[in-house]
Every structure is written in C-alpha cells, then in structure tokens.
C-alpha cells in the first residue's frame, strides 16, 4: 500500500515538518532535576477534590525542584465543554494558592502555547499524517451502529470490548476498498495500528505506586475523530512531549489507559514522561468504603469549600496529610512554618485508596482558624461575606471596632485558652449572628415563664452598663437569691432540694434572653459589646 499517497488523501496539504515542531518547542532550559508538571483538566465546569489532590502534588514537586507547573485545557470533547469552566478552574485553584507558571489564561511564558487543545489541531494532524505515512495509523469507516453492534456481540461472548485483533475490520481493508469508501464520501476516523500483544506484560515504574505490571495495548484506538480533532489519548501524548513535561501525577482512573499511552509515546518516538497515579479518595459509608461520588457527596466539588468558606490553609494541610505519610509528623513539629518548607515526595504518596473524612478536616479547620488574630479573622470572614454572604452579613463589617471585639471574644483571644468554635466562614458568620441581629428564636428556657419574667425584670431594675464584670455578677447573684435560687454553686450542691435552682439557671435565662442561645462566650462582655440600649431592648423583647 502506498501509505504516503493515502496520508495525502486523508489529510491533504502541506503540514509543517515534525522536526520544525521539535525546534519550535525546544527542550526547556531548566536546572538539572527540575520537574515540569501540569494540570490538564477538561473544561466540564466540575473541578473536584481529586483535581486539587493532583494539583497540590504536581505543584509541590514542580516548585520544589525549581521546575514549572502549567495549565493545559483538554477541550477535545466539545460535548462536555461548559461556558466559564476555565475561570472556574482558575478560581478554585487560586483559592488554594496553587500557582501556575504558565498556561491557559496565565500570565507567563508562552513559548509552549497554545494551551487549549482545540487550538493545536494542526499540530496533532501533522503527527497523525506522519503515522499514516509510516503505516501505523489507518482510516476506519465503521459507523456508530456497527460499533455498537460489535460491542454488544463482544459483551455477549464475554470478550474484551473494543476495536482490536480480528474485530478491527477496517485495519485490513485493501487499498481499493479504502479509496472506494473515500470516493463515496464516507466519513472516517483515524485509528492507531497497534502492534501490541495482550499476552505481553510490561513492567512499569510508577512514580507513586512503584513497580507495576501492565498488559500491552492491542486496541486500535481512535486518534483522530471524524471532525479532525484528536482524542484525548493522542492529544495528551503530543502535548506532554512538546510542552516538555517530565512528570504527570494524575488520578488512578487513568491507569487503565496507560498501555495506550505507552504505545503512543513509543510509536511517536517520544521519550515518555514519568507517570504517577494517585489513588482515589474514598469515603466511609456505613460499613463500606466507596469512592466519593459527584451525585452523593457535595464535598467532592471544590466549589463546596469556597462556598462554605473553608480556610484554604486548613484544606491544604488536610490534603497534605492525606498525600504524604510523613507530613503530619512534620507539621506537628513545625506548625508555624510555611507549608512549602515541607519536602514533598511522590514516593511517600499513598499507594492504595485514601480515606477522606470531613470530620477530620473540620477538626483541622477549627485548629487552624483558632491560630488567627482577630484582624486576620476579620479579613478572612469579610472576603467570604463579600462574595457569598447575605446583605445583612455584609453589614456586620461596617463597624470594624465592634467586629474585632466580637471576634476577640469568640476566639478567646487574651483568655486562658483559645476557643475553637469556628470551622468555616459560613458557620462562623452564623455563630456571631446574635451580635448583629436580634434573636429570631430562643432556645428553651429551663425555668417557667413567670420565673423567667421575674428574673428579667429584676435584671432590668438593677442593670447598670457601667458595672464591671464582678459588680454585674454580684447583681445576678442577688437576683438569684431573691427568687429562691442558690447564689453560690457550693450551697446548691450541698442541698439542691433547698433551692429552685442555682445562679447558673438565672444566668442562663439572661443569656438566652440576650442572645437566643444557652451557650455563648462571657455574657457580661456580650452585653458590653451590644451596649446599653440594645441590651435593654433585647431583655424587654424576651420578656
Ligand atoms: N483531561 C484529563 C482529565 O480531565 C486529564 C488526564 C491527565 O492528567 O492525563 O482528567
């Protein structure tokens, strides 16, 4: 068969030489050992924890080695493309402080551009043409229906599905048949002519999993679709080569495609990058562990963390804990150090399923947030509220002094021990709501209605905003005694039957009346922050 003529017929016209691409995209001038890594999402609009997982690993390894992290958009599949998806990727990753050096919509070196695969169609076609010329790719005229039928037939016979071996019908078309189909204007795709044999095993060194064995590919995969756009498999091989990628950390769902990728790199004469396949994130669901699912688990989407207002550093700390088995110990010793100082390695990444536990993340979040100053917390909450808060919540920040006092109190700053009540920005904003809005509802009072009223009346009669906390508490004790509650806890404990309750019950009435809640930080301070007028108004309203 005259492959050159066939290539010309299938992809007519002059294409730049392959050598010219090697020249245009030369090996990178980087120090020895520097790694070039990438993130290559499809613009589906859904960016998930697995992406972040891989992003952190790629980012750390690139920057730790003095290398490059770039962003490539794999948009070969138009059906999955969503408007604004690239922005979404960038926003999500910026939130977690993943810094790209170059790539799609990144302000950086553009030597290796374009970064969108659709804009690289000519490059891919040049390489496809070359494979046809050397007899390693061929046109396939099978229709969707024929392929569906083939798959059904294979499934029924319990055979591996796909286009391979004796099932690769178009592989053996004669020159005459091919031209007859072309003359008839039949649409076609280009397939790889695989030389692999599934009997052969390939030993492969995975950067994460170590030595693994995979089966040689024998699938004649589509490399160029009928619209002249390549498939992901083919495009990624060309791109990783021409963008001079040295290491690919990606999800283990790609492990199944690895044999195809190996054959593609080999047939194209490219040196392969190193691959590291990181394990999937699992969730404990009752007695079983399962993969996090888009449908069932909102926490899979990165959007969730921004909307809830997770503190980015906390998520990163948790991700690093899951990613590198020696991180937790390092962090315990170096809680104040920038996370970049931890020496990240692909070899220390988990080789099998990693359990993602949102409760663990919440604990880390509480801990991380408790380390902030009131000013830092102010900025963190305000940034969240500006984007996701209600109008009322945005208003909380108008009185900076007041907000700082609220945060100082709620975080226990200046106290014996920091409080750890804040998990996320949205939860914290809800937690401090009562400082800015009157209670819309009240938790249950332990005392009866009449008693509650009498206590509140007693308080209003004695209330003096100038009282310091001791004077204030002395009055609460008086009120307690006046209504048959023990003023001292020890008296109450000694003979509980002698009293209706203790001063704690009286304080609780005031607390609920002031804030709506039975549990709050120091009530005297809360009333100080609210001020005389508001305190009186709230007690009045509760009565
Ligand atoms: N475009 C692929 C994805 O959406 C990237 C796979 C890879 O990293 O090689 O996940």
Coordinates of C-alpha atoms and ligand atoms in Angstrom, one line a residue:
X1 CA 0.0 0.0 0.0
X2 CA 1.2 3.5 -0.8
X3 CA 0.9 5.0 2.7
X4 CA 2.3 8.3 1.6
X5 CA -0.4 8.7 -1.0
X6 CA -3.1 7.6 1.5
X7 CA -1.9 10.1 4.0
X8 CA -2.1 12.8 1.4
X9 CA -5.6 11.8 0.5
X10 CA -6.8 11.6 4.1
X11 CA -5.1 14.8 5.4
X12 CA -4.3 16.8 2.2
X13 CA -2.0 19.7 2.1
X14 CA 1.4 20.7 3.4
X15 CA 1.9 20.3 7.1
X16 CA 4.9 21.7 9.0
X17 CA 7.6 19.0 9.4
X18 CA 7.8 17.2 12.7
X19 CA 11.3 18.5 13.1
X20 CA 10.0 22.0 12.9
X21 CA 7.8 21.3 16.0
X22 CA 10.8 20.0 17.9
X23 CA 12.5 23.2 17.1
X24 CA 9.6 25.4 17.9
X25 CA 9.1 23.8 21.2
X26 CA 12.6 23.0 22.3
X27 CA 13.6 21.2 25.5
X28 CA 13.3 23.6 28.4
X29 CA 16.3 25.3 29.8
X30 CA 16.0 24.3 33.4
X31 CA 18.4 23.2 36.1
X32 CA 19.1 19.5 36.3
X33 CA 16.4 17.7 38.2
X34 CA 13.8 20.4 37.7
X35 CA 10.4 18.9 37.0
X36 CA 7.9 20.1 34.5
X37 CA 4.4 19.2 35.6
X38 CA 0.9 20.1 34.5
X39 CA -2.7 20.2 35.3
X40 CA -4.8 19.2 32.3
X41 CA -8.4 19.5 33.2
X42 CA -11.3 19.1 30.7
X43 CA -13.5 22.2 30.8
X44 CA -16.5 20.5 32.2
X45 CA -17.1 23.1 34.9
X46 CA -16.7 20.5 37.6
X47 CA -13.5 20.7 39.4
X48 CA -13.1 18.3 42.3
X49 CA -11.1 17.2 45.2
X50 CA -9.2 14.7 43.1
X51 CA -8.1 17.6 40.9
X52 CA -6.9 19.5 43.9
X53 CA -5.1 16.4 45.2
X54 CA -3.2 16.1 41.9
X55 CA -2.7 19.8 41.7
X56 CA -1.0 20.0 45.1
X57 CA 1.3 17.1 44.3
X58 CA 2.2 18.5 40.9
X59 CA 2.7 22.0 42.2
X60 CA 4.9 20.9 45.1
X61 CA 7.1 18.7 43.0
X62 CA 7.5 21.3 40.3
X63 CA 8.3 24.2 42.5
X64 CA 10.4 22.3 45.0
X65 CA 12.6 21.2 42.2
X66 CA 12.9 24.6 40.6
X67 CA 10.6 23.5 37.7
X68 CA 7.4 24.6 36.1
X69 CA 3.7 23.9 36.6
X70 CA 1.5 24.7 33.7
X71 CA -2.2 24.7 32.9
X72 CA -3.5 23.0 29.8
X73 CA -7.1 22.8 28.8
X74 CA -8.2 19.5 27.3
X75 CA -11.2 20.6 25.3
X76 CA -11.2 18.0 22.6
X77 CA -14.6 16.8 23.6
X78 CA -17.0 19.6 22.8
X79 CA -20.0 17.8 24.3
X80 CA -18.5 18.2 27.7
X81 CA -17.5 21.8 27.4
X82 CA -19.1 24.3 29.7
X83 CA -19.0 28.1 29.5
X84 CA -16.8 29.8 32.1
X85 CA -15.2 26.5 33.0
X86 CA -11.6 27.7 32.7
X87 CA -12.4 30.6 35.0
X88 CA -13.9 28.1 37.5
X89 CA -10.7 26.0 37.4
X90 CA -8.6 29.0 38.0
X91 CA -10.7 30.4 40.8
X92 CA -10.9 27.1 42.5
X93 CA -7.1 26.6 42.4
X94 CA -6.3 30.2 43.2
X95 CA -8.3 29.8 46.4
X96 CA -5.9 27.0 47.4
X97 CA -2.9 29.1 46.4
X98 CA -1.9 26.8 43.5
X99 CA 0.3 29.0 41.4
X100 CA 0.8 28.2 37.7
X101 CA 3.9 29.5 36.0
X102 CA 2.3 29.3 32.5
X103 CA -0.7 28.0 30.7
X104 CA -4.2 28.9 29.7
X105 CA -5.1 32.4 30.8
X106 CA -2.0 32.5 33.0
X107 CA 0.3 35.5 32.8
X108 CA 3.5 33.7 31.9
X109 CA 5.9 32.4 29.2
X110 CA 4.0 31.4 26.1
X111 CA 6.8 29.5 24.3
X112 CA 4.8 26.3 24.6
X113 CA 1.4 27.8 23.7
X114 CA -1.3 27.4 22.6
X115 CA -2.7 25.9 25.8
X116 CA -6.1 24.9 24.5
X117 CA -6.1 21.6 22.6
X118 CA -8.6 22.8 20.1
X119 CA -6.1 25.5 19.0
X120 CA -3.5 22.8 18.4
X121 CA -5.4 20.8 15.9
X122 CA -2.9 21.4 13.1
X123 CA -0.1 20.1 15.2
X124 CA -1.9 16.9 16.0
X125 CA -2.9 16.4 12.4
X126 CA 0.7 16.7 11.3
X127 CA 1.7 13.9 13.7
X128 CA -1.3 11.8 12.6
X129 CA -0.3 12.2 9.0
X130 CA 3.1 11.0 9.8
X131 CA 1.7 7.9 11.5
X132 CA -0.4 7.2 8.4
X133 CA 2.7 7.6 6.2
X134 CA 4.7 5.1 8.2
X135 CA 1.8 2.6 8.2
X136 CA 1.0 2.9 11.9
X137 CA -2.4 4.6 11.5
X138 CA -5.3 3.9 9.2
X139 CA -8.8 5.2 8.3
X140 CA -11.8 3.4 9.8
X141 CA -15.2 3.8 8.2
X142 CA -17.2 1.8 10.8
X143 CA -20.4 3.6 11.7
X144 CA -21.7 4.2 15.3
X145 CA -24.3 1.4 14.8
X146 CA -21.7 -1.0 13.6
X147 CA -19.5 -0.3 16.6
X148 CA -22.4 -0.6 19.0
X149 CA -23.3 -4.0 17.4
X150 CA -19.7 -5.1 17.8
X151 CA -19.7 -4.1 21.5
X152 CA -22.9 -6.0 22.1
X153 CA -21.5 -9.0 20.4
X154 CA -18.3 -8.9 22.4
X155 CA -20.3 -8.4 25.6
X156 CA -22.5 -11.4 24.9
X157 CA -19.4 -13.5 24.3
X158 CA -17.8 -12.2 27.5
X159 CA -14.9 -10.9 25.5
X160 CA -13.0 -7.6 25.9
X161 CA -14.8 -4.9 24.1
X162 CA -13.2 -2.6 21.6
X163 CA -11.6 -2.4 18.3
X164 CA -8.7 -4.9 18.2
X165 CA -7.3 -8.0 16.6
X166 CA -9.9 -9.8 14.4
X167 CA -12.5 -7.2 15.4
X168 CA -10.5 -4.4 13.8
X169 CA -12.2 -4.7 10.5
X170 CA -11.0 -1.6 8.8
X171 CA -7.4 -2.4 9.6
X172 CA -7.4 -5.0 6.9
X173 CA -9.2 -3.0 4.2
X174 CA -7.4 -3.2 0.8
X175 CA -6.2 -0.1 -0.9
X176 CA -9.0 -0.4 -3.3
X177 CA -11.7 -0.7 -0.6
X178 CA -10.3 2.3 1.2
X179 CA -10.4 4.5 -1.9
X180 CA -13.8 3.3 -2.8
X181 CA -15.1 4.4 0.6
X182 CA -13.3 7.7 0.3
X183 CA -14.7 8.3 -3.1
X184 CA -18.2 7.5 -1.8
X185 CA -17.6 10.3 0.7
X186 CA -17.9 8.0 3.8
X187 CA -16.9 9.7 7.0
X188 CA -13.9 8.2 8.7
X189 CA -11.8 8.4 11.8
X190 CA -8.1 7.6 12.1
X191 CA -7.1 4.7 14.3
X192 CA -3.7 3.7 15.7
X193 CA -2.5 0.4 14.2
X194 CA -1.5 -1.3 17.4
X195 CA 1.4 -3.7 17.4
X196 CA 0.8 -4.8 21.0
X197 CA 0.1 -8.2 22.2
X198 CA -2.1 -8.7 25.3
X199 CA 0.0 -11.8 26.1
X200 CA 2.9 -9.5 26.8
X201 CA 3.3 -7.8 30.1
X202 CA 5.2 -4.5 30.5
X203 CA 7.0 -3.7 33.7
X204 CA 6.4 -0.1 34.5
X205 CA 7.8 2.2 37.2
X206 CA 5.1 4.4 38.5
X207 CA 6.3 7.4 40.4
X208 CA 3.8 6.7 43.2
X209 CA 2.9 3.0 43.1
X210 CA 6.4 1.9 42.3
X211 CA 7.0 -1.2 40.1
X212 CA 3.7 -2.3 38.4
X213 CA 2.9 -4.6 35.6
X214 CA 0.5 -3.7 32.8
X215 CA -0.7 -5.5 29.8
X216 CA 0.5 -4.4 26.4
X217 CA -2.1 -2.5 24.4
X218 CA -3.7 -4.1 21.4
X219 CA -6.6 -1.7 21.0
X220 CA -6.6 0.2 17.7
X221 CA -7.8 3.4 19.5
X222 CA -9.2 6.3 17.6
X223 CA -6.6 9.0 17.4
X224 CA -8.3 11.5 15.1
X225 CA -12.1 11.9 15.1
X226 CA -14.1 12.5 12.0
X227 CA -14.2 16.2 12.7
X228 CA -10.4 16.4 12.5
X229 CA -10.0 16.8 16.3
X230 CA -7.8 14.2 18.1
X231 CA -8.9 12.1 21.0
X232 CA -7.6 12.9 24.5
X233 CA -5.2 10.0 24.3
X234 CA -3.4 11.2 21.3
X235 CA -3.5 14.9 22.1
X236 CA -2.1 14.5 25.5
X237 CA 0.9 12.5 24.2
X238 CA 1.7 15.2 21.7
X239 CA 1.3 17.9 24.3
X240 CA 3.2 16.3 27.1
X241 CA 6.0 15.8 24.7
X242 CA 6.0 19.2 23.0
X243 CA 5.4 21.0 26.3
X244 CA 8.4 19.1 27.6
X245 CA 6.5 17.6 30.6
X246 CA 8.7 15.4 32.8
X247 CA 6.2 14.2 35.3
X248 CA 2.5 13.5 35.3
X249 CA 0.7 13.0 38.6
X250 CA -2.9 12.1 37.8
X251 CA -5.8 10.1 39.2
X252 CA -5.5 6.3 39.1
X253 CA -8.6 6.1 36.9
X254 CA -6.1 6.8 34.1
X255 CA -4.1 3.7 34.9
X256 CA -6.3 1.6 32.6
X257 CA -5.3 3.9 29.7
X258 CA -1.6 3.7 30.5
X259 CA -0.8 0.9 28.0
X260 CA -2.4 3.0 25.2
X261 CA -0.3 6.0 26.3
X262 CA 2.9 3.9 26.4
X263 CA 2.3 2.6 22.9
X264 CA 1.5 6.1 21.6
X265 CA 4.7 7.6 23.1
X266 CA 6.7 4.7 21.6
X267 CA 5.3 4.9 18.1
X268 CA 5.8 8.6 18.0
X269 CA 9.4 8.2 19.1
X270 CA 8.9 10.4 22.2
X271 CA 10.6 9.9 25.5
X272 CA 7.8 9.2 28.0
X273 CA 7.3 11.5 31.0
X274 CA 7.3 9.8 34.3
X275 CA 3.8 9.0 35.4
X276 CA 2.5 8.8 39.0
X277 CA -1.1 7.5 39.5
X278 CA -2.5 8.7 42.8
X279 CA -5.2 6.7 44.5
X280 CA -8.8 7.7 44.6
X281 CA -10.4 9.4 47.5
X282 CA -12.7 7.1 49.4
X283 CA -15.5 7.8 51.9
X284 CA -16.6 5.6 54.7
X285 CA -20.2 4.9 54.1
X286 CA -21.6 2.7 56.9
X287 CA -19.5 -0.5 56.8
X288 CA -18.2 0.0 53.3
X289 CA -15.7 2.3 51.7
X290 CA -16.6 3.8 48.4
X291 CA -15.3 6.4 46.0
X292 CA -16.5 9.9 46.6
X293 CA -19.4 10.5 44.2
X294 CA -20.4 13.6 42.4
X295 CA -24.1 12.9 42.9
X296 CA -24.0 11.9 46.6
X297 CA -21.2 13.9 48.1
X298 CA -21.2 17.7 47.9
X299 CA -17.7 17.7 49.5
X300 CA -16.3 16.3 46.3
X301 CA -16.7 19.6 44.4
X302 CA -14.1 22.3 45.1
X303 CA -16.9 24.8 44.8
X304 CA -18.2 23.5 48.1
X305 CA -15.1 24.6 50.0
X306 CA -15.3 28.1 48.7
X307 CA -19.0 28.5 49.3
X308 CA -18.8 27.1 52.8
X309 CA -15.8 29.3 53.4
X310 CA -13.3 26.7 54.4
X311 CA -10.0 28.2 55.3
X312 CA -7.7 27.3 52.4
X313 CA -4.7 26.5 54.5
X314 CA -6.7 24.0 56.5
X315 CA -7.9 22.2 53.4
X316 CA -4.3 22.2 52.2
X317 CA -3.0 20.9 55.5
X318 CA -5.5 18.0 55.3
X319 CA -4.7 17.3 51.7
X320 CA -1.0 17.2 52.5
X321 CA -1.8 14.9 55.5
X322 CA -3.5 12.5 53.1
X323 CA -0.9 12.9 50.3
X324 CA 2.3 12.4 52.1
X325 CA 2.5 9.9 55.0
X326 CA 5.3 11.9 56.8
X327 CA 3.6 15.3 56.6
X328 CA 1.5 15.0 59.8
X329 CA 4.6 14.5 61.9
X330 CA 6.5 17.3 60.2
X331 CA 3.5 19.6 60.7
X332 CA 3.2 18.7 64.4
X333 CA 6.8 19.8 64.8
X334 CA 6.5 22.9 62.6
X335 CA 3.0 24.3 63.0
X336 CA 4.1 27.8 62.2
X337 CA 6.2 27.2 59.2
X338 CA 5.1 27.8 55.6
X339 CA 3.8 24.6 54.1
X340 CA 6.2 25.0 51.3
X341 CA 9.0 24.1 53.6
X342 CA 7.8 20.5 53.9
X343 CA 9.7 18.3 51.5
X344 CA 7.1 16.6 49.4
X345 CA 7.8 13.4 47.5
X346 CA 5.8 11.2 45.1
X347 CA 7.2 8.1 46.7
X348 CA 5.5 8.9 50.0
X349 CA 2.1 9.2 48.4
X350 CA -0.4 6.6 49.3
X351 CA -0.4 3.6 47.0
X352 CA -4.0 2.5 47.7
X353 CA -7.3 4.1 48.5
X354 CA -7.2 7.2 50.7
X355 CA -10.0 7.8 53.2
X356 CA -11.4 11.3 53.1
X357 CA -13.0 12.2 56.3
X358 CA -14.8 15.6 56.5
X359 CA -14.9 15.4 60.3
X360 CA -11.1 15.3 60.3
X361 CA -11.0 18.2 58.0
X362 CA -13.3 20.1 60.3
X363 CA -11.1 19.5 63.3
X364 CA -8.1 20.7 61.4
X365 CA -10.1 23.8 60.3
X366 CA -11.0 24.6 63.9
X367 CA -7.5 24.3 64.9
X368 CA -6.1 26.4 62.0
X369 CA -8.7 29.1 62.5
X370 CA -8.0 29.3 66.2
X371 CA -4.5 30.5 65.4
X372 CA -5.6 33.6 63.6
X373 CA -5.5 37.1 65.1
X374 CA -8.8 39.0 65.3
X375 CA -7.6 41.1 62.3
X376 CA -6.8 38.1 60.2
X377 CA -10.2 36.5 61.1
X378 CA -11.9 39.8 60.2
X379 CA -10.3 39.7 56.7
X380 CA -11.0 36.1 56.2
X381 CA -14.7 36.4 57.1
X382 CA -15.1 39.7 55.2
X383 CA -13.6 38.2 52.0
X384 CA -16.1 35.3 52.2
X385 CA -19.1 37.5 53.1
X386 CA -18.3 39.9 50.2
X387 CA -18.7 37.0 47.8
X388 CA -21.1 34.7 49.4
X389 CA -22.7 36.5 52.4
X390 CA -26.2 37.9 52.7
X391 CA -26.7 41.6 52.7
X392 CA -27.2 41.5 56.4
X393 CA -23.9 39.6 56.8
X394 CA -22.0 42.1 54.7
X395 CA -23.3 44.8 57.0
X396 CA -21.6 43.1 60.0
X397 CA -18.3 44.5 58.9
X398 CA -19.4 48.2 58.8
X399 CA -18.4 48.7 62.4
X400 CA -14.8 47.4 62.4
X401 CA -14.2 48.0 66.1
X402 CA -17.3 46.1 67.1
X403 CA -16.5 43.2 64.8
X404 CA -13.0 43.0 66.2
X405 CA -14.4 42.9 69.8
X406 CA -16.8 40.2 68.8
X407 CA -14.0 38.1 67.2
X408 CA -11.6 38.7 70.1
X409 CA -14.3 37.4 72.5
X410 CA -15.5 34.5 70.4
X411 CA -12.0 33.3 69.6
X412 CA -11.0 33.5 73.2
X413 CA -8.1 35.9 72.4
X414 CA -6.5 37.1 75.6
X415 CA -8.2 34.4 77.6
X416 CA -6.5 31.3 79.1
X417 CA -7.2 29.2 76.1
X418 CA -8.2 29.9 72.5
X419 CA -11.7 28.8 71.7
X420 CA -12.2 26.5 68.7
X421 CA -15.8 27.3 67.8
X422 CA -15.2 28.4 64.2
X423 CA -15.0 25.7 61.5
X424 CA -15.7 27.7 58.3
X425 CA -16.6 31.2 57.4
X426 CA -20.3 30.5 56.8
X427 CA -20.5 28.7 60.2
X428 CA -18.6 31.4 62.0
X429 CA -20.9 34.1 60.5
X430 CA -23.9 32.2 61.7
X431 CA -22.2 31.7 65.1
X432 CA -21.7 35.5 65.6
X433 CA -25.1 36.5 64.2
X434 CA -26.6 37.4 67.5
X435 CA -24.2 40.2 68.0
X436 CA -25.6 41.9 64.9
X437 CA -29.2 40.8 64.7
X438 CA -31.8 40.3 67.4
X439 CA -32.7 36.6 68.1
X440 CA -35.4 35.4 65.8
X441 CA -36.0 32.5 68.1
X442 CA -34.9 31.4 71.6
X443 CA -33.5 28.1 72.8
X444 CA -35.6 26.6 75.5
X445 CA -35.6 28.2 78.9
X446 CA -35.1 25.8 81.8
X447 CA -37.3 27.9 84.1
X448 CA -41.0 28.6 83.9
X449 CA -42.4 31.6 82.1
X450 CA -43.3 33.5 85.2
X451 CA -39.9 32.9 86.8
X452 CA -38.2 34.0 83.6
X453 CA -40.2 37.2 83.5
X454 CA -39.4 37.9 87.2
X455 CA -35.7 37.3 86.6
X456 CA -35.6 39.6 83.6
X457 CA -37.5 42.3 85.4
X458 CA -35.1 42.0 88.3
X459 CA -32.2 42.4 86.0
X460 CA -33.5 45.5 84.2
X461 CA -34.2 47.1 87.6
X462 CA -30.6 46.6 88.6
X463 CA -28.8 46.9 85.3
X464 CA -26.0 49.5 85.0
X465 CA -23.8 49.3 81.9
X466 CA -21.0 50.9 83.9
X467 CA -20.7 47.8 86.2
X468 CA -17.6 45.8 85.7
X469 CA -18.0 42.1 85.4
X470 CA -17.7 41.5 89.2
X471 CA -20.3 44.1 90.1
X472 CA -22.5 42.7 87.3
X473 CA -22.2 39.2 88.6
X474 CA -22.9 40.2 92.1
X475 CA -26.2 41.5 90.9
X476 CA -27.1 38.3 89.2
X477 CA -26.4 36.6 92.5
X478 CA -28.8 39.0 94.3
X479 CA -31.5 38.3 91.7
X480 CA -30.9 34.6 92.2
X481 CA -31.3 34.8 96.0
X482 CA -34.4 37.0 95.6
X483 CA -36.1 34.3 93.6
X484 CA -35.2 31.3 95.7
X485 CA -32.1 30.2 93.6
X486 CA -28.8 29.5 95.3
X487 CA -26.4 32.4 94.8
X488 CA -23.4 30.2 95.4
X489 CA -22.9 26.9 93.5
X490 CA -21.4 25.2 96.5
X491 CA -24.6 25.9 98.5
X492 CA -26.7 24.5 95.8
X493 CA -24.5 21.4 95.5
X494 CA -24.7 20.9 99.3
X495 CA -28.5 20.9 99.4
X496 CA -30.2 21.1 96.0
X497 CA -33.6 20.4 97.5
X498 CA -33.4 23.7 99.4
X499 CA -33.5 25.8 96.2
X500 CA -35.4 26.1 92.9
X501 CA -32.0 26.0 91.1
X502 CA -28.7 27.9 91.2
X503 CA -27.3 31.1 89.9
X504 CA -26.3 29.2 86.8
X505 CA -30.0 28.9 85.9
X506 CA -30.5 32.6 86.4
X507 CA -27.6 33.5 84.2
X508 CA -28.9 31.1 81.6
X509 CA -32.2 33.0 81.5
X510 CA -30.3 36.2 80.8
X511 CA -28.1 34.6 78.3
X512 CA -31.0 33.2 76.2
X513 CA -32.9 36.5 76.5
X514 CA -29.9 38.4 75.2
X515 CA -28.6 36.1 72.5
X516 CA -31.2 33.4 71.9
X517 CA -28.7 30.8 72.9
X518 CA -28.0 28.8 76.0
X519 CA -24.3 28.6 75.2
X520 CA -22.2 31.6 74.5
X521 CA -18.9 33.2 75.5
X522 CA -18.9 35.5 78.5
X523 CA -22.3 37.2 78.8
X524 CA -21.1 40.4 80.5
X525 CA -18.7 41.0 77.6
X526 CA -21.5 40.3 75.1
X527 CA -23.7 42.9 76.8
X528 CA -20.8 45.4 76.8
X529 CA -20.4 44.9 73.1
X530 CA -24.1 45.2 72.5
X531 CA -24.3 48.4 74.6
X532 CA -26.9 49.6 77.0
X533 CA -29.7 50.4 74.6
X534 CA -29.6 47.1 72.7
X535 CA -29.2 45.0 75.8
X536 CA -32.3 46.6 77.4
X537 CA -34.2 46.3 74.2
X538 CA -33.4 42.6 73.9
X539 CA -34.3 41.8 77.5
X540 CA -37.5 43.7 77.0
X541 CA -38.3 41.8 73.8
X542 CA -37.6 38.5 75.6
X543 CA -40.0 39.4 78.4
Ligands
LIG1 N1 -8.1 15.7 30.7 C1 -7.9 14.7 31.7 C2 -8.9 14.9 32.8 O1 -9.9 15.5 32.6 C3 -6.5 14.8 32.2 C4 -5.9 13.4 32.4 C5 -4.4 13.5 32.6 O2 -4.0 14.2 33.5 O3 -3.6 13.0 31.8 O4 -8.8 14.4 33.9

